[in-house]
PDB file of C-alpha atoms in Angstrom:
ATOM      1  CA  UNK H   1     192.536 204.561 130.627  1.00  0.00           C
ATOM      2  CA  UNK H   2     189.334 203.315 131.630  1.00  0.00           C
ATOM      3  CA  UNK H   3     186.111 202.692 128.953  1.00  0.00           C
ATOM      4  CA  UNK H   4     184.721 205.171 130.359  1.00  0.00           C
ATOM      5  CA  UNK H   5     186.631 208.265 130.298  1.00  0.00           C
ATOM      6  CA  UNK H   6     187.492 207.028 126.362  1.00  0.00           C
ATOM      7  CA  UNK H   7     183.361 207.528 125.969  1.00  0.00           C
ATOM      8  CA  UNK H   8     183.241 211.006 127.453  1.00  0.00           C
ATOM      9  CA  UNK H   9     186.478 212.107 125.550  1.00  0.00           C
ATOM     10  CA  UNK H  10     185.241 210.979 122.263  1.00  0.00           C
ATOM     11  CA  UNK H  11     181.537 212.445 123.136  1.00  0.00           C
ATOM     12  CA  UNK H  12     180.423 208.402 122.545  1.00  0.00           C
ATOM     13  CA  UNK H  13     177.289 206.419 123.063  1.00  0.00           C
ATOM     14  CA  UNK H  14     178.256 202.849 124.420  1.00  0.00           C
ATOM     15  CA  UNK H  15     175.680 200.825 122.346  1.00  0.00           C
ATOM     16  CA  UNK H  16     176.811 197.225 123.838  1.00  0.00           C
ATOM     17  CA  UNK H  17     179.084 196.659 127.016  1.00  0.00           C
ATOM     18  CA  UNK H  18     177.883 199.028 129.528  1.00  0.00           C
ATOM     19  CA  UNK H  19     179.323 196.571 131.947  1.00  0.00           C
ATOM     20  CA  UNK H  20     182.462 196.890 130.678  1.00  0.00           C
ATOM     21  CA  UNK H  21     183.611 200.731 131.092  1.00  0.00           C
ATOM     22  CA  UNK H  22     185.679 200.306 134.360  1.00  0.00           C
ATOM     23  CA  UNK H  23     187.674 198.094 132.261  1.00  0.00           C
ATOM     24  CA  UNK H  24     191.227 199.579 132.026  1.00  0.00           C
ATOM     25  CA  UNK H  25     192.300 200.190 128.099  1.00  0.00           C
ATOM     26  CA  UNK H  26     196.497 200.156 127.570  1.00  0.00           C
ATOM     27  CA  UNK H  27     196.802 200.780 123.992  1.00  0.00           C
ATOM     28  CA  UNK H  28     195.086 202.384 121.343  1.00  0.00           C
ATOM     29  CA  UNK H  29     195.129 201.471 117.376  1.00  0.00           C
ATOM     30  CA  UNK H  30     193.196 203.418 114.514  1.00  0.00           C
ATOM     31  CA  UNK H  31     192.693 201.259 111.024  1.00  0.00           C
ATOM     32  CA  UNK H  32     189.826 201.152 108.511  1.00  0.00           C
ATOM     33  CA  UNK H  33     192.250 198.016 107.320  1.00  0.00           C
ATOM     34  CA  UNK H  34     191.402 194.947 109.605  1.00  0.00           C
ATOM     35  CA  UNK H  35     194.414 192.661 107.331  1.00  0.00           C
ATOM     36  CA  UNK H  36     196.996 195.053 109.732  1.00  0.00           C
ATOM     37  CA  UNK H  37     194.565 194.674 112.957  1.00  0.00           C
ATOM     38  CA  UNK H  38     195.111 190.923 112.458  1.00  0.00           C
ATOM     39  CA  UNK H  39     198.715 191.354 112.440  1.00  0.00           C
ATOM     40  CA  UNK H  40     198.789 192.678 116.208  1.00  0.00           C
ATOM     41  CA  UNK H  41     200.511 190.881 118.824  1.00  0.00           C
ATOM     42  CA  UNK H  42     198.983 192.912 121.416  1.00  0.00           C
ATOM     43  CA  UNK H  43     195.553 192.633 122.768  1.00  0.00           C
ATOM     44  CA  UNK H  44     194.784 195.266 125.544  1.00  0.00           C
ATOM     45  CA  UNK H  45     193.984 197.765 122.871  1.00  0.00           C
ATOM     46  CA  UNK H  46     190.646 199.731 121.976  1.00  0.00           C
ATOM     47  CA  UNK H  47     190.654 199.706 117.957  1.00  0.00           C
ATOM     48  CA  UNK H  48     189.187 203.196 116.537  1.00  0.00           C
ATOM     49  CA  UNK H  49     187.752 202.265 113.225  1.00  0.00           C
ATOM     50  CA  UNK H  50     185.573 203.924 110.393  1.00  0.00           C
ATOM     51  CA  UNK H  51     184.683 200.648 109.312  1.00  0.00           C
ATOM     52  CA  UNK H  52     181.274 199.507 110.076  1.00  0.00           C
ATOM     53  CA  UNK H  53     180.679 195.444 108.943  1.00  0.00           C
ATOM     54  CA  UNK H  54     180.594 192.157 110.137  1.00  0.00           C
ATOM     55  CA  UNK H  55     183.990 191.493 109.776  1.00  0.00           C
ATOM     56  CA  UNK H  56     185.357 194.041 111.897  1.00  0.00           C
ATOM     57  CA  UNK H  57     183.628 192.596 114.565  1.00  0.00           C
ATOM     58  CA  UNK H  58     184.912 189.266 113.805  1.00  0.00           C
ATOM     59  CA  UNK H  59     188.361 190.367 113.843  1.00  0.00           C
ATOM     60  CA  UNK H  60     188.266 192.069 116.785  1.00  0.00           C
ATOM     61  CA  UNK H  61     187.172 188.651 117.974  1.00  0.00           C
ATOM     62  CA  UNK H  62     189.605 186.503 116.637  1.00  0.00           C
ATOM     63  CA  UNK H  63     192.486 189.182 117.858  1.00  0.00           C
ATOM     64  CA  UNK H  64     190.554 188.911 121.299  1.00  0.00           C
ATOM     65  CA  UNK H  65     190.235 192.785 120.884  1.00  0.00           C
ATOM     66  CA  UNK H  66     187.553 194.029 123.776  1.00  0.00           C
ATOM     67  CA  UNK H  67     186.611 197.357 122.789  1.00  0.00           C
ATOM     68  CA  UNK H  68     186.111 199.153 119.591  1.00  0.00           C
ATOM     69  CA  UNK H  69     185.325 202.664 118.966  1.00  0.00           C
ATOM     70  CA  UNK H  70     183.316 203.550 115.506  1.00  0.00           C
ATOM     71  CA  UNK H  71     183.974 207.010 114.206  1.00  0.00           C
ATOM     72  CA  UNK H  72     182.772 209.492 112.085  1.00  0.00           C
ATOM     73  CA  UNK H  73     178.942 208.900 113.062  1.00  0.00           C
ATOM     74  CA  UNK H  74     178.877 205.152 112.209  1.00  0.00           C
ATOM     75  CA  UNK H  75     176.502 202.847 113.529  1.00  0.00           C
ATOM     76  CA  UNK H  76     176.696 199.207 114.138  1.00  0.00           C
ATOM     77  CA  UNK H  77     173.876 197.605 112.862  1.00  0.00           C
ATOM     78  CA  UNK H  78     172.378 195.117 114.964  1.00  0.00           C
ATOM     79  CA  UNK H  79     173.694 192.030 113.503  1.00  0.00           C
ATOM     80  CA  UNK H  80     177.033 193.065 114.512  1.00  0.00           C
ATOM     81  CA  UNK H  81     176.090 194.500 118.156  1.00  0.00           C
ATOM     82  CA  UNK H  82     174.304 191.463 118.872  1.00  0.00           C
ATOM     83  CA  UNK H  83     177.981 189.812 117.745  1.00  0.00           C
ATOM     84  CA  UNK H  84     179.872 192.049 119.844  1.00  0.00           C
ATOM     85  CA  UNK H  85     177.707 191.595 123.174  1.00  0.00           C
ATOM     86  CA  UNK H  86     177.756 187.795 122.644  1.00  0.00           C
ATOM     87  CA  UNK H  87     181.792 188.042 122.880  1.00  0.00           C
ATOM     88  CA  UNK H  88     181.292 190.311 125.683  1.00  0.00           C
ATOM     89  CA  UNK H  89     183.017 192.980 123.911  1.00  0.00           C
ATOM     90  CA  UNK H  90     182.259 197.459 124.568  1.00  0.00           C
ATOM     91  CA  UNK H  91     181.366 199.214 121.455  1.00  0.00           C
ATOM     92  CA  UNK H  92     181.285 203.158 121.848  1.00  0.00           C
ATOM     93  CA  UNK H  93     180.376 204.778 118.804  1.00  0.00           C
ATOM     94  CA  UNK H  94     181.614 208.656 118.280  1.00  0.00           C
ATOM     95  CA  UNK H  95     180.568 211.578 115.933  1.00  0.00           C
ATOM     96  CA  UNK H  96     184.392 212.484 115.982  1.00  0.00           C
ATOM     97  CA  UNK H  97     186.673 211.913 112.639  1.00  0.00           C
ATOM     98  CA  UNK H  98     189.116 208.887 113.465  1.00  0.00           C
ATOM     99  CA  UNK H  99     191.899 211.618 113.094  1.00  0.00           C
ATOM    100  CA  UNK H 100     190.149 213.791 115.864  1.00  0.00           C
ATOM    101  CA  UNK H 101     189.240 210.865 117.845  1.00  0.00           C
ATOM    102  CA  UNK H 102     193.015 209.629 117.862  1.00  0.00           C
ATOM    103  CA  UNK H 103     194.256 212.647 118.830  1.00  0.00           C
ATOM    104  CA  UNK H 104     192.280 213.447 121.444  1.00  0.00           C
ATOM    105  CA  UNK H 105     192.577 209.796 123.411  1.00  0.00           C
ATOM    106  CA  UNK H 106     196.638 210.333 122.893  1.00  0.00           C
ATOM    107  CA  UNK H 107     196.514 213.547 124.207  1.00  0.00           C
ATOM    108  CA  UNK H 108     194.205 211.958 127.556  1.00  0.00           C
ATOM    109  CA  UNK H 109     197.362 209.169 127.623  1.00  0.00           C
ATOM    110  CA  UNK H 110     195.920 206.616 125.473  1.00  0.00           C
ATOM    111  CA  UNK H 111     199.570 204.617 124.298  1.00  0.00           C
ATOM    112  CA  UNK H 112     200.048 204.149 120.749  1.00  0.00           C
ATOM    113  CA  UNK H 113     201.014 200.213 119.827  1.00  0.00           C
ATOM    114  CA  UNK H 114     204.289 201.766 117.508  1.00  0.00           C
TER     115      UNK H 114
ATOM    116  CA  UNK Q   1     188.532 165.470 118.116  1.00  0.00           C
ATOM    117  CA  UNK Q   2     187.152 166.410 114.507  1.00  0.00           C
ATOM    118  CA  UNK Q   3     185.729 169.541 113.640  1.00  0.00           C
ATOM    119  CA  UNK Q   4     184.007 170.466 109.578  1.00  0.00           C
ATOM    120  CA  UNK Q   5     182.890 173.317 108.326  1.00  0.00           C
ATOM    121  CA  UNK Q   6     181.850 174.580 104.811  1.00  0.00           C
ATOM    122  CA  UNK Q   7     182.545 177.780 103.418  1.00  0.00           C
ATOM    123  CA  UNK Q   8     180.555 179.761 100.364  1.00  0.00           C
ATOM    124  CA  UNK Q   9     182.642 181.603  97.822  1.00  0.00           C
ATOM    125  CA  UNK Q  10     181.493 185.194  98.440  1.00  0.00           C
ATOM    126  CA  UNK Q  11     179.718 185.116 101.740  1.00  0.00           C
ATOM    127  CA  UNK Q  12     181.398 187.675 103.609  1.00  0.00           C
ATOM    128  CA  UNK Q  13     178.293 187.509 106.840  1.00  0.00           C
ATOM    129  CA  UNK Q  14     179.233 184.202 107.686  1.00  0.00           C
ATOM    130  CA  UNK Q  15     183.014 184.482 107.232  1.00  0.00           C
ATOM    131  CA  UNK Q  16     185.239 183.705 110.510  1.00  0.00           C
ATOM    132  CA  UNK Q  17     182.017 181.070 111.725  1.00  0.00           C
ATOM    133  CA  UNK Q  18     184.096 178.364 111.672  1.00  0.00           C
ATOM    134  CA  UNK Q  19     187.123 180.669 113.332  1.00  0.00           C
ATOM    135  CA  UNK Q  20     184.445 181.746 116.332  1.00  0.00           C
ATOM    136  CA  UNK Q  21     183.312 177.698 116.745  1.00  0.00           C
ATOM    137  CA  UNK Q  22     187.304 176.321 116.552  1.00  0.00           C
ATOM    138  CA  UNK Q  23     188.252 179.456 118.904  1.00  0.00           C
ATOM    139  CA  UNK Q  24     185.241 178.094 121.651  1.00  0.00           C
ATOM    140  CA  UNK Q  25     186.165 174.363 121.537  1.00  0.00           C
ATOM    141  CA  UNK Q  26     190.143 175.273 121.998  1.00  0.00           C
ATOM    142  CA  UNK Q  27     189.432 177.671 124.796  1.00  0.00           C
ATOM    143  CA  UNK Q  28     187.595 175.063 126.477  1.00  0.00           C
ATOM    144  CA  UNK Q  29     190.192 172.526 126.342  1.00  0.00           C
ATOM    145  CA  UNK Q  30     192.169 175.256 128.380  1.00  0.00           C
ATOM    146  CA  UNK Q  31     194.899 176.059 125.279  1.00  0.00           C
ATOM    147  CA  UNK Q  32     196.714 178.637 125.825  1.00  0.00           C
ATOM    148  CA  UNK Q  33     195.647 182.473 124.804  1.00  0.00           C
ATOM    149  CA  UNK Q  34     198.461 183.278 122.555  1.00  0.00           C
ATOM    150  CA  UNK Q  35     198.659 179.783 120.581  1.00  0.00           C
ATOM    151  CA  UNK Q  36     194.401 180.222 120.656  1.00  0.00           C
ATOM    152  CA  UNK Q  37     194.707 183.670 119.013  1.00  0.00           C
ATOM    153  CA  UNK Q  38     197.671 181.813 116.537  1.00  0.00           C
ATOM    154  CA  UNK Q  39     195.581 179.161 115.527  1.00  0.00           C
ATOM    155  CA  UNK Q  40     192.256 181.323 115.062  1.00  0.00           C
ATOM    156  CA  UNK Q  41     193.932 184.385 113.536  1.00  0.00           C
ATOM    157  CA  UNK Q  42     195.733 181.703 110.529  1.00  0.00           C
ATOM    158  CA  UNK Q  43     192.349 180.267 110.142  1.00  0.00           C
ATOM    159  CA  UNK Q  44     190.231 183.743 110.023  1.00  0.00           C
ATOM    160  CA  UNK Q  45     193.078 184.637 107.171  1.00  0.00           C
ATOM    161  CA  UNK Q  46     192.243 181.174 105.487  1.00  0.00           C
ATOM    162  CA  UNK Q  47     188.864 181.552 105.473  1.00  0.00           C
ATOM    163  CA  UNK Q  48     188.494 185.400 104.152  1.00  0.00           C
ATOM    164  CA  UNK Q  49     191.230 184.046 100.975  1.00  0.00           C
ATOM    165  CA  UNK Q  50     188.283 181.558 100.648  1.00  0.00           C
ATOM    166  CA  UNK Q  51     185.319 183.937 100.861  1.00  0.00           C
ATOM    167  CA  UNK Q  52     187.593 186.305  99.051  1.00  0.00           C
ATOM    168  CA  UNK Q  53     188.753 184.103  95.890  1.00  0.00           C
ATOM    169  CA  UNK Q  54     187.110 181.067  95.718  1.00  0.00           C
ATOM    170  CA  UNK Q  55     183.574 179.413  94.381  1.00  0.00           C
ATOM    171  CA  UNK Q  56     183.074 176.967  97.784  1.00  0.00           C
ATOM    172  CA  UNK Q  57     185.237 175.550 100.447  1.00  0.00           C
ATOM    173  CA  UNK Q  58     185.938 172.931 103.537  1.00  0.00           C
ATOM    174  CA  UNK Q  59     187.602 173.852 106.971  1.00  0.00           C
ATOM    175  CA  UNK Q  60     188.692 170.840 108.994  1.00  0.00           C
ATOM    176  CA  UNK Q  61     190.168 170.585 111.847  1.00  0.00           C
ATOM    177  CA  UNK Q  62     191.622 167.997 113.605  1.00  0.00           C
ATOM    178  CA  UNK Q  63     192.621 168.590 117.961  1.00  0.00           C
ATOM    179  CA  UNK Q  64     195.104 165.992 119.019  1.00  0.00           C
ATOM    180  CA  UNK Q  65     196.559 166.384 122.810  1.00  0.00           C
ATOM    181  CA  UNK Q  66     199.457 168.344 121.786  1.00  0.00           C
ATOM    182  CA  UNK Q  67     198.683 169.885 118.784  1.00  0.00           C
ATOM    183  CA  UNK Q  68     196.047 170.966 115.921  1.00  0.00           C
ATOM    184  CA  UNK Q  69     195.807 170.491 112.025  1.00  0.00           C
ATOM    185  CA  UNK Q  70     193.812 172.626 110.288  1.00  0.00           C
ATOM    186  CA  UNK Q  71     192.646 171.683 106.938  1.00  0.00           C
ATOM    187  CA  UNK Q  72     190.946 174.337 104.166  1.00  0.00           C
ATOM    188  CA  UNK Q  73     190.446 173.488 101.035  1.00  0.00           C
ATOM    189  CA  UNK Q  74     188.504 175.386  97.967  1.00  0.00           C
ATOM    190  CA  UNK Q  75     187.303 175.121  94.442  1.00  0.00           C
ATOM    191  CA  UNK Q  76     188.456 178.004  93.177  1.00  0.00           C
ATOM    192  CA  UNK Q  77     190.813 179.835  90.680  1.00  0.00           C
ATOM    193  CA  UNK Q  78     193.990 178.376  92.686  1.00  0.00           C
ATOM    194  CA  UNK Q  79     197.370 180.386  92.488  1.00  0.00           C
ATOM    195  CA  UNK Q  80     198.990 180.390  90.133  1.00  0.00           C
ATOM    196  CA  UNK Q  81     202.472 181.492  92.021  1.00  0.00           C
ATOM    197  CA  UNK Q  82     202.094 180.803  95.490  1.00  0.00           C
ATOM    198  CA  UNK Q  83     205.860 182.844  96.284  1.00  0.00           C
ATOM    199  CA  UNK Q  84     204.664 185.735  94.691  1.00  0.00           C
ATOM    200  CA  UNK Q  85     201.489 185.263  96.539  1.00  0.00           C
ATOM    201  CA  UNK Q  86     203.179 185.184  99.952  1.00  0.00           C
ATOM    202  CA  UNK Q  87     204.926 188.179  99.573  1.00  0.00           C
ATOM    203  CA  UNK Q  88     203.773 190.777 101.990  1.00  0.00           C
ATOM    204  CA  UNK Q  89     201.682 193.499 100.136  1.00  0.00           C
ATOM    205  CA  UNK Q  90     201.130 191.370  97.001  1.00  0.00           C
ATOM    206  CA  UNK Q  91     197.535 191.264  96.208  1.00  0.00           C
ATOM    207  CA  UNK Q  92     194.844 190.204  93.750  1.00  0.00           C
ATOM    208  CA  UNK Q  93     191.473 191.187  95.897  1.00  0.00           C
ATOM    209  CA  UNK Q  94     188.693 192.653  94.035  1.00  0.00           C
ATOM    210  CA  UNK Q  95     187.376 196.348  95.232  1.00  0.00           C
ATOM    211  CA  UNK Q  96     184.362 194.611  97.125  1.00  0.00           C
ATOM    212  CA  UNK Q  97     186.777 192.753  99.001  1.00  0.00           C
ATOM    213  CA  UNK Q  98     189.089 195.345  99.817  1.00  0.00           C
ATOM    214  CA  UNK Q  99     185.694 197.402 100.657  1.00  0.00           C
ATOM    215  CA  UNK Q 100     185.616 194.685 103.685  1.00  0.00           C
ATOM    216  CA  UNK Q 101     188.841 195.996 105.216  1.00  0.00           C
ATOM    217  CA  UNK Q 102     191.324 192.930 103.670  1.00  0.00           C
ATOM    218  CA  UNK Q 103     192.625 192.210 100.323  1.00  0.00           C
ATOM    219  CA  UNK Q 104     195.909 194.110 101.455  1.00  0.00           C
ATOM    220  CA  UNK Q 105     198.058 191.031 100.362  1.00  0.00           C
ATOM    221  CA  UNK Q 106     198.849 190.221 104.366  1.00  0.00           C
ATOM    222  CA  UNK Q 107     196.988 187.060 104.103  1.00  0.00           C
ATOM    223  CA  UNK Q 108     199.630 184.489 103.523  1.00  0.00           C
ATOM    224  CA  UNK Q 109     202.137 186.132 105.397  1.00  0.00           C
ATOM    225  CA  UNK Q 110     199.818 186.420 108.291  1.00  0.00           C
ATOM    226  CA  UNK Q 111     199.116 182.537 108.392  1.00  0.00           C
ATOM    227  CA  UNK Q 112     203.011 181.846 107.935  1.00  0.00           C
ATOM    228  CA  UNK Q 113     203.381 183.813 111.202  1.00  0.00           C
ATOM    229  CA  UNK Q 114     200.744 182.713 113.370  1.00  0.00           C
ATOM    230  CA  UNK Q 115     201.418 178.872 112.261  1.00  0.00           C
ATOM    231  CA  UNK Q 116     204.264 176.420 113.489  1.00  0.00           C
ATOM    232  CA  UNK Q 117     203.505 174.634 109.897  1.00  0.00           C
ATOM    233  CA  UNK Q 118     202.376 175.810 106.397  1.00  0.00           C
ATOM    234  CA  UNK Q 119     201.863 174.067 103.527  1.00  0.00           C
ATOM    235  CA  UNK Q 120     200.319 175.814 100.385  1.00  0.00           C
ATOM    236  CA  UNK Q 121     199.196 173.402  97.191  1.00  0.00           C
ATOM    237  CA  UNK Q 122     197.568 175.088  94.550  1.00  0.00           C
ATOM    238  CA  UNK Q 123     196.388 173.711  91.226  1.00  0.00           C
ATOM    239  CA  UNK Q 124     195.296 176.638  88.985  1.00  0.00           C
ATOM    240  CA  UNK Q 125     191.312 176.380  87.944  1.00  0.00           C
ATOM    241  CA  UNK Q 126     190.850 174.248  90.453  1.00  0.00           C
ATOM    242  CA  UNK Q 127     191.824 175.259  93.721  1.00  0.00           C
ATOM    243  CA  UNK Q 128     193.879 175.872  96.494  1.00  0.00           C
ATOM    244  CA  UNK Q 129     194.816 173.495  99.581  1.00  0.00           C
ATOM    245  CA  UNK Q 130     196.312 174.778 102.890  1.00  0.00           C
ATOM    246  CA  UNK Q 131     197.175 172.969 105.660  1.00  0.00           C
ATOM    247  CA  UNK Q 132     198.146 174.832 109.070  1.00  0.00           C
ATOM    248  CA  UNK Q 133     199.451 173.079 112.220  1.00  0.00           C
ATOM    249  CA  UNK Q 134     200.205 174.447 115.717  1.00  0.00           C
ATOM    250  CA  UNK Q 135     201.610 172.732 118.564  1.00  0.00           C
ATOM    251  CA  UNK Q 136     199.708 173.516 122.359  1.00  0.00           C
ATOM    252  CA  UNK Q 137     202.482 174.859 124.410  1.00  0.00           C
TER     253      UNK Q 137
END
């Protein structure tokens, strides 16, 4: 699924990575817990996430996750876009609950991890 | 090749620095993805337990041609059983750190995985040592 169609699914604003939304997503994974993000083995994924800090960005970085999706009306503040765009990643953020937002990109095809 | 970083007990904005500058150097020296992600997921764990539980700490690492030794050592409250403290799910975090998204007692277990070595000292009061080293395939 490419960036982009996950954006106009979820109703989201891209706020860094506009470059990025013909990139093809695989897999999708929803967690406000980033100790089981870092215990992924796969990377093509698009991490749907309620929580908004530093960290999440660094994990995403060290797991050499490219796109992350904050729910719920969360913004990224500009520390962490500023973060994100240096590591090239796409951040889309989305009014849409993370339960709402899951369902609706695995309904449009989005593969779950397990 | 010799790389040093400190770490502040408690400074969760600058957590995963050192991570970000070992991650650069190794994907430079054209290491592999997956041992890349290995190394810098083990040492992003190491240095969150460090942010997490300890006062002050030291991340060294040391790239050889065929391999790299990570090095973190803290002042901190040390643990006081490390095999309890490997356990998956087995956790002392406080509620700012679980706040964070961590503190879910996958730590350890996380750097076991993602390591070819481990080796966990710990002197309670005074801190803990960790040394992590992965092989370039």
């Amino acid at each position: 699924m490419k960036l982009r169609d996950i954006a106009t699914v979820l109703n989201a604003k891209v706020t860094c990575g506009v470059d990025k939304l013909d990139e093809e997503i695989g897999m999708g994974y929803s967690s406000d817990l980033m100790s089981d993000v870092l215990t992924l083995d796969t990377d093509n994924l698009i991490l749907i996430t309620g929580l908004v800090n530093l960290q999440c960005i660094r994990t995403a970085e060290m797991a050499d996750i490219r796109a992350i999706v904050f729910v719920r009306n969360k913004k990224a503040s500009d520390p962490m876009l500023e973060l994100a765009c240096e590591n090239g990643m796409c951040i889309l953020e989305s009014p849409f609950s993370l339960f709402k937002s899951s369902g609706l990109l695995f309904q449009a095809g989005l593969k779950p991890i397990y | 090749m010799k790389l040093t970083f400190n770490i502040q007990g408690g400074d969760f904005t600058h957590a995963g620095k050192p991570s970000s500058e070992v991650k650069k150097v190794l994907k430079q020296l054209n290491v592999d993805g997956k041992t890349v992600k290995n190394i810098v997921i083990a040492l992003y764990e190491a240095e969150v337990n460090v942010v997490a539980h300890a006062w002050k700490g030291t991340v060294s690492a040391e790239i050889d041609e065929n391999k790299i030794t990570i090095f973190v050592e803290d002042d901190g409250p040390g643990i006081p059983d490390i095999e309890l403290a490997m356990q998956a799910g087995y956790s002392t975090a406080s509620k700012q750190v679980r706040d964070m998204g961590f503190g879910a007692g996958m730590g350890l277990p996380n750097m076991k995985k993602n390591t070819d070595e481990l080796l966990i000292e710990s002197i309670v009061g005074k801190g803990t040592k960790v040394k992590m080293v992965n092989y370039f395939k």
